[in-house]
mmCIF file of C-alpha atoms in Angstrom:
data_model
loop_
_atom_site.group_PDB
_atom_site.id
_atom_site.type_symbol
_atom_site.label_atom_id
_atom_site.label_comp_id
_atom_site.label_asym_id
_atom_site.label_seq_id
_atom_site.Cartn_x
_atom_site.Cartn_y
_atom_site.Cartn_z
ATOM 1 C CA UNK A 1 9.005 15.704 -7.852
ATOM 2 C CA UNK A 2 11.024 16.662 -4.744
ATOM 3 C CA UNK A 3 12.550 14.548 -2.297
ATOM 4 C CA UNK A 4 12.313 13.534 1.109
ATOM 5 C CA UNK A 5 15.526 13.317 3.290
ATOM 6 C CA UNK A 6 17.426 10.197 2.362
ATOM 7 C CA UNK A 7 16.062 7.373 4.921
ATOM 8 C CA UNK A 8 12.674 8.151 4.112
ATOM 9 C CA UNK A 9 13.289 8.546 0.456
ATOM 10 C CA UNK A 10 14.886 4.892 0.297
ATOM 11 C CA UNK A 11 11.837 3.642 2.458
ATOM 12 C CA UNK A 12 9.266 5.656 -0.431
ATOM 13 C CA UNK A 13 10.830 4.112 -3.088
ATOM 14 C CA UNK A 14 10.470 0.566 -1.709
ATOM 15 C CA UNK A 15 6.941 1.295 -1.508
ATOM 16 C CA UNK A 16 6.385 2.852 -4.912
ATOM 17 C CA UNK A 17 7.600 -0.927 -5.961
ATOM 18 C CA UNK A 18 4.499 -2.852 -4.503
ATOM 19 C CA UNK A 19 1.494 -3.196 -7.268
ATOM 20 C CA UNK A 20 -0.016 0.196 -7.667
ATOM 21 C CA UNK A 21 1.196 1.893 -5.590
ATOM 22 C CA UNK A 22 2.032 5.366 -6.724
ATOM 23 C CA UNK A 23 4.600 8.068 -5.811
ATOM 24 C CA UNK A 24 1.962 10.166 -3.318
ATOM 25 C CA UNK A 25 0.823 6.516 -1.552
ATOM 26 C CA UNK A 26 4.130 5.586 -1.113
ATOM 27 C CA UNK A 27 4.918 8.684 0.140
ATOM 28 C CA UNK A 28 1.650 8.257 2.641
ATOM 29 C CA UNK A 29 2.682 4.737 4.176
ATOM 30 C CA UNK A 30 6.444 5.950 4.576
ATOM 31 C CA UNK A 31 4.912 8.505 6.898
ATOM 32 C CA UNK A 32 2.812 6.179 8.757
ATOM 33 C CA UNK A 33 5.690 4.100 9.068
ATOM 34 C CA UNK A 34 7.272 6.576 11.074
ATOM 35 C CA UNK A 35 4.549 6.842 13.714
ATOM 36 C CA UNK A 36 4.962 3.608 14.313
ATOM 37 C CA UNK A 37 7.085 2.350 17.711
ATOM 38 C CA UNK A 38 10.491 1.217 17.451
ATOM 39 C CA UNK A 39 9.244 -2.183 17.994
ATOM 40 C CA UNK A 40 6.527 -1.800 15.924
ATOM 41 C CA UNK A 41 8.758 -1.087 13.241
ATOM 42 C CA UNK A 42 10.759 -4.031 14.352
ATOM 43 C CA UNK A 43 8.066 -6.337 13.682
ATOM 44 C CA UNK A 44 7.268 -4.524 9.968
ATOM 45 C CA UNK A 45 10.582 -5.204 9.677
ATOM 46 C CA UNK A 46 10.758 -8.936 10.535
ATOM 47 C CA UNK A 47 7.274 -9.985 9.151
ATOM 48 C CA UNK A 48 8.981 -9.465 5.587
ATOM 49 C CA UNK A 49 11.718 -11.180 6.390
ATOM 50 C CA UNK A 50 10.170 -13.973 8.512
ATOM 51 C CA UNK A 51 7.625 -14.466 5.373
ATOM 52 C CA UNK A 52 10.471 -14.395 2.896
ATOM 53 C CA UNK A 53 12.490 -16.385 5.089
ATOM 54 C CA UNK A 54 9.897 -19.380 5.902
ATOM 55 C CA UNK A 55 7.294 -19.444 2.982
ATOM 56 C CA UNK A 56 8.353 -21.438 -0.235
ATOM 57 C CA UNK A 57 6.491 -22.620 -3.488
ATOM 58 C CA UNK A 58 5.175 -26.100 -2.946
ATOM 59 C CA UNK A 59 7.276 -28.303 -4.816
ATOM 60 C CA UNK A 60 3.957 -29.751 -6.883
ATOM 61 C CA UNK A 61 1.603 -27.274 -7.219
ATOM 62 C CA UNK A 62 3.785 -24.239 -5.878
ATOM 63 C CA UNK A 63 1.235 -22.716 -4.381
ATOM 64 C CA UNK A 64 2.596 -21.049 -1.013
ATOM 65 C CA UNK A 65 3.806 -23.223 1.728
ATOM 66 C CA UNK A 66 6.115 -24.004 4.667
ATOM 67 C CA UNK A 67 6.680 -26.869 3.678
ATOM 68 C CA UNK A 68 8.164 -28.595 0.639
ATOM 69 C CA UNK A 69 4.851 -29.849 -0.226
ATOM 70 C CA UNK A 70 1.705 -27.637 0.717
ATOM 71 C CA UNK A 71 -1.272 -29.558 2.789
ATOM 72 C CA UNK A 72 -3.488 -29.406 0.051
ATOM 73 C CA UNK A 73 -0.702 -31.667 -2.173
ATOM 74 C CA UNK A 74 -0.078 -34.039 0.638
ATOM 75 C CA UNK A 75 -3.582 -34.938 1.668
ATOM 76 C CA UNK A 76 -4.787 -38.152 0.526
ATOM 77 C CA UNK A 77 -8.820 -36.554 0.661
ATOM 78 C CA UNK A 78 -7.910 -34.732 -2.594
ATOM 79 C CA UNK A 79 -8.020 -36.352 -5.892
ATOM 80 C CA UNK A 80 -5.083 -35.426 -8.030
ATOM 81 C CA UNK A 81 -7.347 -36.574 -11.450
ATOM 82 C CA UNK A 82 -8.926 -33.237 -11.327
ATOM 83 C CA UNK A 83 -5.842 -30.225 -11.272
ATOM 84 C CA UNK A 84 -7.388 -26.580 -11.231
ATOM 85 C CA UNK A 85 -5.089 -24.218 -13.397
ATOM 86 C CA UNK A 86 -4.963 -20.454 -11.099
ATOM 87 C CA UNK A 87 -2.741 -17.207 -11.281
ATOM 88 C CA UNK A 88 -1.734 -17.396 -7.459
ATOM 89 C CA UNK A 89 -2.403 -18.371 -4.133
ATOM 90 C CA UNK A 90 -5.028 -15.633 -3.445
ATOM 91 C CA UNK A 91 -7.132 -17.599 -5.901
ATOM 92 C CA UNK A 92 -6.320 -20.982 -4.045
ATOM 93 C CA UNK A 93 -7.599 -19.853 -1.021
ATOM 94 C CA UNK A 94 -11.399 -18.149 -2.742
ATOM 95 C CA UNK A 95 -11.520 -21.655 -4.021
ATOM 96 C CA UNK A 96 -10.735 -23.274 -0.836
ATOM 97 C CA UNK A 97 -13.535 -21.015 0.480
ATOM 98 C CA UNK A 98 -16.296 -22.335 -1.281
ATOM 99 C CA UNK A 99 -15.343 -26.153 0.070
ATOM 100 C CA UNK A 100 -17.160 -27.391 -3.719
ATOM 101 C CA UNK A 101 -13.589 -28.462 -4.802
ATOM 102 C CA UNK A 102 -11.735 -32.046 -3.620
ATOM 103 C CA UNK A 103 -8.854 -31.561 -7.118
ATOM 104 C CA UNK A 104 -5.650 -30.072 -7.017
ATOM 105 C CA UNK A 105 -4.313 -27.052 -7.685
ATOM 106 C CA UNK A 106 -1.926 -25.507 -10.308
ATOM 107 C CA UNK A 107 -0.480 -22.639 -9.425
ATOM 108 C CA UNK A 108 0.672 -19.917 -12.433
ATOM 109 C CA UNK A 109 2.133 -17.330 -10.425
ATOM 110 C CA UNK A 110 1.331 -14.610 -13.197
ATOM 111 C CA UNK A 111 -0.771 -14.742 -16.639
ATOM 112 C CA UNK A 112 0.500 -14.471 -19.866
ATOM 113 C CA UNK A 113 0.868 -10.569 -21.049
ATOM 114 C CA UNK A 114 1.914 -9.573 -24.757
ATOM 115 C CA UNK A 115 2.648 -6.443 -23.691
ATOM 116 C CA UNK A 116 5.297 -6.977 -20.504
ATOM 117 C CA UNK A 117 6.268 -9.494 -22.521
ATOM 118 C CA UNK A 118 5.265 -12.171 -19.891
ATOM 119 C CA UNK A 119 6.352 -15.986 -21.277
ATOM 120 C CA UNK A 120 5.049 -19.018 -20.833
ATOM 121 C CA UNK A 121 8.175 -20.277 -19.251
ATOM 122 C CA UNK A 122 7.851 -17.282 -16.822
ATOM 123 C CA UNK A 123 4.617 -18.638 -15.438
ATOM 124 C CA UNK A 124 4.801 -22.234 -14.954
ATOM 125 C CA UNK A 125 3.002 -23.282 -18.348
ATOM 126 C CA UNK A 126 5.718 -26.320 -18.516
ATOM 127 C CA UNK A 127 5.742 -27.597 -15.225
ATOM 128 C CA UNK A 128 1.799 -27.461 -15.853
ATOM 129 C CA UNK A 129 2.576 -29.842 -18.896
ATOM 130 C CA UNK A 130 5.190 -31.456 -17.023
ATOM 131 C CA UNK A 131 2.134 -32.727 -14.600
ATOM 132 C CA UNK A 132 -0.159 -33.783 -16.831
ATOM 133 C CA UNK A 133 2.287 -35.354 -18.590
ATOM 134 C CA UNK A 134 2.680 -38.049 -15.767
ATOM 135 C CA UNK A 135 -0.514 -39.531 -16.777
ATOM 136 C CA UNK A 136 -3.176 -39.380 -13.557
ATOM 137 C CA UNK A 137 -4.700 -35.818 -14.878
ATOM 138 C CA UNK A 138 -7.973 -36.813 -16.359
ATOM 139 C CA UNK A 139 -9.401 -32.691 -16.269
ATOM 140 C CA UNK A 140 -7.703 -29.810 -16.056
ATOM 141 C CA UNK A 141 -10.221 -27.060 -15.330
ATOM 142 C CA UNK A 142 -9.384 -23.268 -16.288
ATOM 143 C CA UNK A 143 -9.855 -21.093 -13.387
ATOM 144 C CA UNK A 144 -7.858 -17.585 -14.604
ATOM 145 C CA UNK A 145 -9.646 -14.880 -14.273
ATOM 146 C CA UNK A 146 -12.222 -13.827 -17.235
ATOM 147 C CA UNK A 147 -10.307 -10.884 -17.826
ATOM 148 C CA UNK A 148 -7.773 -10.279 -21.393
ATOM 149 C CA UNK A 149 -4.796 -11.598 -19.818
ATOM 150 C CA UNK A 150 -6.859 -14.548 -18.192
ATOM 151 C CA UNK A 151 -8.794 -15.659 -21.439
ATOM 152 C CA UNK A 152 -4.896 -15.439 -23.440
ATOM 153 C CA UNK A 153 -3.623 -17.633 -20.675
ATOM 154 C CA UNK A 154 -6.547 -20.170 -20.304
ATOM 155 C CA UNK A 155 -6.684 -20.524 -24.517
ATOM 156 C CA UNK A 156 -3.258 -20.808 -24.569
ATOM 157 C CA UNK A 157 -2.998 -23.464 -22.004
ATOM 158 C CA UNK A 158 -6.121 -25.128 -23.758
ATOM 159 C CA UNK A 159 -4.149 -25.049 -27.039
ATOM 160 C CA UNK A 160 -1.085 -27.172 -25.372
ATOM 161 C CA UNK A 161 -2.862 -29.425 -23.468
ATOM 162 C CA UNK A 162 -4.234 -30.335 -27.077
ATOM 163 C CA UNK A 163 -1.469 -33.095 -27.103
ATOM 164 C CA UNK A 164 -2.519 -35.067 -24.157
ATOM 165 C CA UNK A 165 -6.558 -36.050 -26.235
ATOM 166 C CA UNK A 166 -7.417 -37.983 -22.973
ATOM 167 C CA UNK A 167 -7.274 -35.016 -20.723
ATOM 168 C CA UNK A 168 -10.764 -33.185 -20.340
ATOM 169 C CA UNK A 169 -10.152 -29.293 -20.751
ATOM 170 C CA UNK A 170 -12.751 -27.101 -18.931
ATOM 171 C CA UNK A 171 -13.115 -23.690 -18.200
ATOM 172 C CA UNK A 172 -15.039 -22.061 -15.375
ATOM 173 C CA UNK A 173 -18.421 -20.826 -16.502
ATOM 174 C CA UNK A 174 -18.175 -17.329 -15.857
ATOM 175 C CA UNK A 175 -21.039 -16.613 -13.836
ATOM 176 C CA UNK A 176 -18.484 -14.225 -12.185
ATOM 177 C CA UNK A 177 -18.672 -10.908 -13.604
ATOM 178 C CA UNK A 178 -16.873 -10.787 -17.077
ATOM 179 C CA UNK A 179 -13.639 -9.201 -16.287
ATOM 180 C CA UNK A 180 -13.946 -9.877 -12.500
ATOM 181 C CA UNK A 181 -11.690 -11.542 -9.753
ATOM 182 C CA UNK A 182 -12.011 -14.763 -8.575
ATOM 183 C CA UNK A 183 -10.782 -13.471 -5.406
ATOM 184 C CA UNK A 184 -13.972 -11.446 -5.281
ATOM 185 C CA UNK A 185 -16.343 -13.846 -6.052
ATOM 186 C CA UNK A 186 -18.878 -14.747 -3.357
ATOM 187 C CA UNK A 187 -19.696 -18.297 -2.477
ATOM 188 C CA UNK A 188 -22.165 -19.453 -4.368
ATOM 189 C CA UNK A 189 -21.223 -17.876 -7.649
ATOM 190 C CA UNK A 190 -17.909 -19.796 -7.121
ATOM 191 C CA UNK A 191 -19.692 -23.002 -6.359
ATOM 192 C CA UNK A 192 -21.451 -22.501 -9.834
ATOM 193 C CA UNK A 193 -18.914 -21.291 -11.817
ATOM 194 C CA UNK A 194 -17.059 -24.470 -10.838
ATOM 195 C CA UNK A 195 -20.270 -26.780 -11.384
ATOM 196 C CA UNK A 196 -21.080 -24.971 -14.685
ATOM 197 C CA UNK A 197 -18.003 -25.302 -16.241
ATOM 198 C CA UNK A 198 -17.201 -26.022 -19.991
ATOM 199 C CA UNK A 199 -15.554 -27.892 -22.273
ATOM 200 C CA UNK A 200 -12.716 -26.343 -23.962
ATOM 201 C CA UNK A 201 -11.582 -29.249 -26.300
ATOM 202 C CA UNK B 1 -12.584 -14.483 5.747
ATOM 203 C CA UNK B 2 -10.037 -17.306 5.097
ATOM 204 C CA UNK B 3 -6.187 -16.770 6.628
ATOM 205 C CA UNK B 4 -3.130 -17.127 4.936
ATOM 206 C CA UNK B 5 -0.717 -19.515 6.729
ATOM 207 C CA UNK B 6 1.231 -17.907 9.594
ATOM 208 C CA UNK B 7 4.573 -16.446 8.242
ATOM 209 C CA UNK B 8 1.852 -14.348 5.078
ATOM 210 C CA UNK B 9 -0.776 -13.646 7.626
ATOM 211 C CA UNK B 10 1.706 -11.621 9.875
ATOM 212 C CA UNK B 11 2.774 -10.004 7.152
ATOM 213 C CA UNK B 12 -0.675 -9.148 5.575
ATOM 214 C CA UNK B 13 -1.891 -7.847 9.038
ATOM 215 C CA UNK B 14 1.186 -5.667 8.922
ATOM 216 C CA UNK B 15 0.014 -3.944 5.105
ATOM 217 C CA UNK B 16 -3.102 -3.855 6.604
ATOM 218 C CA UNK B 17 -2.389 -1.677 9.461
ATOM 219 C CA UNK B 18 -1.026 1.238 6.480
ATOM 220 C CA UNK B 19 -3.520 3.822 6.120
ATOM 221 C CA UNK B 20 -6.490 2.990 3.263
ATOM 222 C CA UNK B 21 -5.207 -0.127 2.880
ATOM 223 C CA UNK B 22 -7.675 -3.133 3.055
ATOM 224 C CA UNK B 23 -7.576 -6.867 3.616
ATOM 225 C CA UNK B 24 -7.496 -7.307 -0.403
ATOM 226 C CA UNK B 25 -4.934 -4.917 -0.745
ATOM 227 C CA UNK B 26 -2.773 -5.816 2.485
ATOM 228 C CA UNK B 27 -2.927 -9.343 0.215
ATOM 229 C CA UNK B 28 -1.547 -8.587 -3.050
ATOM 230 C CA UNK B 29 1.358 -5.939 -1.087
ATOM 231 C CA UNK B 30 1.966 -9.014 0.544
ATOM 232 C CA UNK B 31 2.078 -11.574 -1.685
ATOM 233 C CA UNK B 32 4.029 -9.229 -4.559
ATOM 234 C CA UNK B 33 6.661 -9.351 -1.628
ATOM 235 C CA UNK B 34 7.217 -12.737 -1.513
ATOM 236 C CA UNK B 35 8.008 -12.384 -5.189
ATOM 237 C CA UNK B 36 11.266 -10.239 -3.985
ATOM 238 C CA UNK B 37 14.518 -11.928 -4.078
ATOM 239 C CA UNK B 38 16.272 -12.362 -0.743
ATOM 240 C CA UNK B 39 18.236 -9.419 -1.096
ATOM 241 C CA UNK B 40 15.521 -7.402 -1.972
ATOM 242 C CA UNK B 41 13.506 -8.334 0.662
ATOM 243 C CA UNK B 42 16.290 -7.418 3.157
ATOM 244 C CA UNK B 43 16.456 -4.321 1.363
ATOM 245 C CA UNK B 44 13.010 -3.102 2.010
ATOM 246 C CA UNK B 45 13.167 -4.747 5.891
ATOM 247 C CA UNK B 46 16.284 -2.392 6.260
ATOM 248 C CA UNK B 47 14.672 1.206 4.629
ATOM 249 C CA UNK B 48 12.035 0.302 7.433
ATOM 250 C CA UNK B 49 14.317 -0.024 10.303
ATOM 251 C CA UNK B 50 16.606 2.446 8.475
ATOM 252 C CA UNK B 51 14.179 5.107 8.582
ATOM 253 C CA UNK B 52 12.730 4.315 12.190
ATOM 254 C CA UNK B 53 16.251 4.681 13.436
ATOM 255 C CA UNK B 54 17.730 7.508 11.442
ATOM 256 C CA UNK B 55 14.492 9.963 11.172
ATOM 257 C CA UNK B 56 13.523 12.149 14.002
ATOM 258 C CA UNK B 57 11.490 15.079 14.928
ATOM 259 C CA UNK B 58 12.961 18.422 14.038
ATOM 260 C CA UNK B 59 13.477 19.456 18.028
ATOM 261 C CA UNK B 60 11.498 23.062 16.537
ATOM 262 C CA UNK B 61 9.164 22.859 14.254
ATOM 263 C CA UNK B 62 8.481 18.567 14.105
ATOM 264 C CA UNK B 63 9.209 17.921 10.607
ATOM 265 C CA UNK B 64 10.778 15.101 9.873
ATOM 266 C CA UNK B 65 14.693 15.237 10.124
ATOM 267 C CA UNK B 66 18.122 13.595 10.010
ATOM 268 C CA UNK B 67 19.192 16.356 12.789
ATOM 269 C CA UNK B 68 18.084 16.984 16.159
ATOM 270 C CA UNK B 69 17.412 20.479 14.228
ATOM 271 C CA UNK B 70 16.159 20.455 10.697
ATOM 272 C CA UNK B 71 17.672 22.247 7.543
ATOM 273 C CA UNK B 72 15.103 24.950 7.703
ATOM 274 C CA UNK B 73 15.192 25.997 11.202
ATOM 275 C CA UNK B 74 19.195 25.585 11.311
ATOM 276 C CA UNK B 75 19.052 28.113 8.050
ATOM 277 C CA UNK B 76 19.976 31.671 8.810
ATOM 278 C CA UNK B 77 17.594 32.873 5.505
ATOM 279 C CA UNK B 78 14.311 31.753 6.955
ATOM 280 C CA UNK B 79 12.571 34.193 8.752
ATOM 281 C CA UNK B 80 11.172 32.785 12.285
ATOM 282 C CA UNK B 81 8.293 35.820 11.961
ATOM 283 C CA UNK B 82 6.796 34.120 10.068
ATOM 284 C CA UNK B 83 5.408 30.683 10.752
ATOM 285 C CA UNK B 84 3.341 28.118 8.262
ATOM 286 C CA UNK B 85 1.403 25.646 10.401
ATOM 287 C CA UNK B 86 0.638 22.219 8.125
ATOM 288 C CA UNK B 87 -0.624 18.665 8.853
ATOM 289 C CA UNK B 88 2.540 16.976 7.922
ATOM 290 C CA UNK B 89 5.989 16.718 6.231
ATOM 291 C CA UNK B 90 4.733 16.038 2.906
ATOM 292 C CA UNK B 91 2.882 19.427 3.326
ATOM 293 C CA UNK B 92 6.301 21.052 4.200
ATOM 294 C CA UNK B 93 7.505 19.608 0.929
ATOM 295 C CA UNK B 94 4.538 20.709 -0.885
ATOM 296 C CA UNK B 95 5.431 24.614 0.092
ATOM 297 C CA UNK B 96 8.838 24.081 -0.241
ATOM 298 C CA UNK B 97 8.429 23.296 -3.528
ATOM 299 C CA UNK B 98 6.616 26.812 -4.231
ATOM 300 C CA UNK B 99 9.576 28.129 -3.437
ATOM 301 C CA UNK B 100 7.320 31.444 -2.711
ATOM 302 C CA UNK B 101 7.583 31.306 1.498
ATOM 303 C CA UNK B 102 10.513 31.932 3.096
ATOM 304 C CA UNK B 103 9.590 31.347 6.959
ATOM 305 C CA UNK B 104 9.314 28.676 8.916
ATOM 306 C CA UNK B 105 7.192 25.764 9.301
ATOM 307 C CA UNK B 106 5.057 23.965 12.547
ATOM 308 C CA UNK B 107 3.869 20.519 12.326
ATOM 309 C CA UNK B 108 0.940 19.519 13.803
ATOM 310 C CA UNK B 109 1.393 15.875 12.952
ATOM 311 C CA UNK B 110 -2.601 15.397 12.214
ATOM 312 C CA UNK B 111 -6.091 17.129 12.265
ATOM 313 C CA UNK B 112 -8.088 17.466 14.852
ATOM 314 C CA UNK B 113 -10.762 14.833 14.582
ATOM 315 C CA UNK B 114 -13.988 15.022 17.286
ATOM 316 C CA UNK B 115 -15.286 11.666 15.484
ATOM 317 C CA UNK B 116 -11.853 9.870 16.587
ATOM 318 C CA UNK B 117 -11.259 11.940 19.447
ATOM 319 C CA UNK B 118 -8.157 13.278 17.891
ATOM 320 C CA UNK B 119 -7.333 16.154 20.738
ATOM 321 C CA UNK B 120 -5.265 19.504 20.401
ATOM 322 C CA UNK B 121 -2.432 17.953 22.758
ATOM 323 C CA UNK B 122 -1.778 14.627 20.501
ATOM 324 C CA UNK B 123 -1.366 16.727 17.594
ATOM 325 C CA UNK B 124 1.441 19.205 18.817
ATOM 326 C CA UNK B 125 -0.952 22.418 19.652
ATOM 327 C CA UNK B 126 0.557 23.004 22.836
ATOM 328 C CA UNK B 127 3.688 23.112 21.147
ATOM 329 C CA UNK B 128 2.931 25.768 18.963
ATOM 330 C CA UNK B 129 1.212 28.122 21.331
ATOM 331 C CA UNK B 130 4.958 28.095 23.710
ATOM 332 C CA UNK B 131 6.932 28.715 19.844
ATOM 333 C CA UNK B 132 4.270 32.025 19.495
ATOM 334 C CA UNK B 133 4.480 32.518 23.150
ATOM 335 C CA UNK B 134 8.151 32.838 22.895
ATOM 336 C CA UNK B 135 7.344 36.565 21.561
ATOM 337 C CA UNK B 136 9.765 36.554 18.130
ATOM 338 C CA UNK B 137 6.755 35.165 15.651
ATOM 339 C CA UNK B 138 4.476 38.055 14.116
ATOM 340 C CA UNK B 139 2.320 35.933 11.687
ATOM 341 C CA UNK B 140 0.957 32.188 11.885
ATOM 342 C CA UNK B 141 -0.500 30.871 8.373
ATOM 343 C CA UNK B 142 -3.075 27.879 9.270
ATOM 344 C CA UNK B 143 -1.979 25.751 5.868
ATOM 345 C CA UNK B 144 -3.874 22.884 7.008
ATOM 346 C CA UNK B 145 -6.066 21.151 4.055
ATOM 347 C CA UNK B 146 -9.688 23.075 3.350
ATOM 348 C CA UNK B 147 -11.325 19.629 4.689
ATOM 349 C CA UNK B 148 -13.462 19.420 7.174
ATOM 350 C CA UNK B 149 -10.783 18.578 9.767
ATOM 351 C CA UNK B 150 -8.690 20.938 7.628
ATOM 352 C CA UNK B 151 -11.100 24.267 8.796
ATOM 353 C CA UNK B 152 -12.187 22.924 12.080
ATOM 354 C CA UNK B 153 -8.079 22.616 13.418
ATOM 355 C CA UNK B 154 -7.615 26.055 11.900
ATOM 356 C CA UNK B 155 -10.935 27.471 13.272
ATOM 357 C CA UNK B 156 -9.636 26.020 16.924
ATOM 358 C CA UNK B 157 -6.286 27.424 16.636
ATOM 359 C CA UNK B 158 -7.157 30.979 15.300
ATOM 360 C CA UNK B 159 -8.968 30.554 18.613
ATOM 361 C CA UNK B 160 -6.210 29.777 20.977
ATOM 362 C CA UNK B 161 -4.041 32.596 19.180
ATOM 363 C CA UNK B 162 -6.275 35.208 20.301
ATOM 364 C CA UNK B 163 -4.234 35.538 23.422
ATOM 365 C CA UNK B 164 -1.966 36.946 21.169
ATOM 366 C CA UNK B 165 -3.086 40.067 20.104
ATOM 367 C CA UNK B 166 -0.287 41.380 18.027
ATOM 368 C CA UNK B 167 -0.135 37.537 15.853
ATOM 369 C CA UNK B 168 -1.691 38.004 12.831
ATOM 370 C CA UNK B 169 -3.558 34.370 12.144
ATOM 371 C CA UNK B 170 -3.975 34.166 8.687
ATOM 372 C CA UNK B 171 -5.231 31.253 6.432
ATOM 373 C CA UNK B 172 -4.088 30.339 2.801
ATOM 374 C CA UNK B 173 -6.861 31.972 0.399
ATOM 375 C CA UNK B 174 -8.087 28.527 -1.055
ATOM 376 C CA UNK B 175 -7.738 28.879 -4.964
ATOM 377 C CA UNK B 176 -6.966 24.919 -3.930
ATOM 378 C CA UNK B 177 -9.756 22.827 -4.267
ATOM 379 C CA UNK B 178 -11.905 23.189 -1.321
ATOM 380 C CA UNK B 179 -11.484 19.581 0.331
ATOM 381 C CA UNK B 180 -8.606 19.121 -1.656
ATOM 382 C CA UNK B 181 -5.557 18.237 -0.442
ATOM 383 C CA UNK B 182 -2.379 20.457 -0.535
ATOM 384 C CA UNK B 183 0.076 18.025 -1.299
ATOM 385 C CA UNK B 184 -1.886 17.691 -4.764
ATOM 386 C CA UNK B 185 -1.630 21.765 -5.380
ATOM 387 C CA UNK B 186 0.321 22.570 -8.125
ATOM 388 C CA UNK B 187 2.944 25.238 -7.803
ATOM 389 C CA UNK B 188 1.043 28.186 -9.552
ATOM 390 C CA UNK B 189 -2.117 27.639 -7.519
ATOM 391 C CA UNK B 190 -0.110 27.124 -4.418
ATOM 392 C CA UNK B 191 1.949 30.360 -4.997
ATOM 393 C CA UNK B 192 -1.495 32.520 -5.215
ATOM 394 C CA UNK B 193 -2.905 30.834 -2.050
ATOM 395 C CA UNK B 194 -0.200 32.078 -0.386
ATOM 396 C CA UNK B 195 0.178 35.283 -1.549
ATOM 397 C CA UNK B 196 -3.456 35.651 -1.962
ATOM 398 C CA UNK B 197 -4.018 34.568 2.468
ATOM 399 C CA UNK B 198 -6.559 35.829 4.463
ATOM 400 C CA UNK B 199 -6.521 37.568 7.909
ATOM 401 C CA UNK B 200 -8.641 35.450 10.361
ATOM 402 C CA UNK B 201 -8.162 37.618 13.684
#
């Protein structure tokens, strides 16, 4: 595969990095880049670092937030007794959609994989114990996606929440498409995933 | 559809302004970002400002260029009687990579596009009439993609060429794909098209 000139070589390759984005799509946005304004560029520019710079992980559920603890955490509407276990903040905010949910949230940040070799320990598994744990879960409900790397993740979290016998285990009755996205879930099927949902243990 | 908070939702707009990307997508590019280290984040914030700053317009033939002139133009084994027109620099790359055409290149920067009133002067047409006009150039190949916008920018300039009587307009004999996309041409076919063009005046 050829080249381009260095500057927009450096700026393909930082594109190839994003999720699935191959070499010829990369190649496509660095161009468009390049249409772009000098301030418009400037603004490309500082939206990345202005996001990196002033989002964090909320301290409890580490979902996305400004600050230490997200809004969600630090409202006194939700009820922390019911902690909903999702890959990332995408799936926070379908959830949030459907307004059927007063819990909390658990944020994974990833799901386990065999194959990349994805730990538990790389996707907040024990600060998930960690919280339940302090004694005021009284469900955790399941809400990874019904895909293979979902399921592993959701059984596997099921499995080691096995130690804490008071703590109701549920799963989200996949009304959703079998190996579908929460994130593309309408409405209602959300609502009734949520209000369907089993009992693991 | 539900917003991120501010600092993400500036920076999913920006994704979303990349050609074929969607809200969805503009999401995960965005959210995979914050994922980046510091460093790395300033890395990719940097190949965008990098390659605003440092890439220009070849002054001759627009493709994209360190130089106020570009490699090809500046070299003294191309021969300027012979000129490729394409859409863009990854088409440049695309023939360059042939290594089967040794003239020169003009690009137009885009298609012409009735349905988004895409018109001959935004897409460097005028431009390439005064490089012909200038008397040394004895063939133009129309390279642009066998799309629809592909054949109708051709079709309009084998039109304005006619001024020109002694330019031969010629267009690549399509063993590509018709509607495919020349950037996706593999070498052999490529060669062929070339060799294998077709006299349109």
């Amino acid at each position: 595969m050829a080249e381009f000139i260095p500057p927009l070589e450096t700026l393909v390759e930082q594109f190839h990095r994003l999720p699935g984005v191959g070499r010829k799509t990369a190649e496509r946005y660095a161009l468009s880049l390049l249409k772009l304004s000098e301030e418009e560029a400037a603004q490309f520019a500082d939206a990345i670092l202005g996001a990196k710079r002033d989002i964090r992980d909320c301290r409890i559920c580490h979902n996305i937030s400004v600050d230490d603890v997200c809004p969600i955490c630090a409202s006194p509407d939700r009820d922390v007794r019911t902690l909903c276990v999702v890959q990332d903040a995408r799936d926070v905010m379908a959830m949030e959609r459907v307004r059927a949910f007063d819990g909390v949230y658990h944020v994974l940040g990833g799901l386990l994989n065999p194959r990349k070799q994805q730990a538990a320990e790389q996707i907040r598994i024990p600060e998930l114990l960690a919280r339940v744990a302090e004694g005021e879960v009284e469900e955790v409900i399941l809400a990874t996606n019904p895909t293979f790397e979902g399921d592993t993740t959701a059984i596997y979290i099921a499995n080691q929440l096995s130690k804490f016998p008071d703590v109701r285990v549920t799963r989200l009755a996949y009304w959703i498409t079998v190996g579908g996205d929460l994130v593309y879930a309408d409405e209602v099927t959300l609502t009734r995933a949520l209000q369907g949902r089993n009992k693991l243990n």
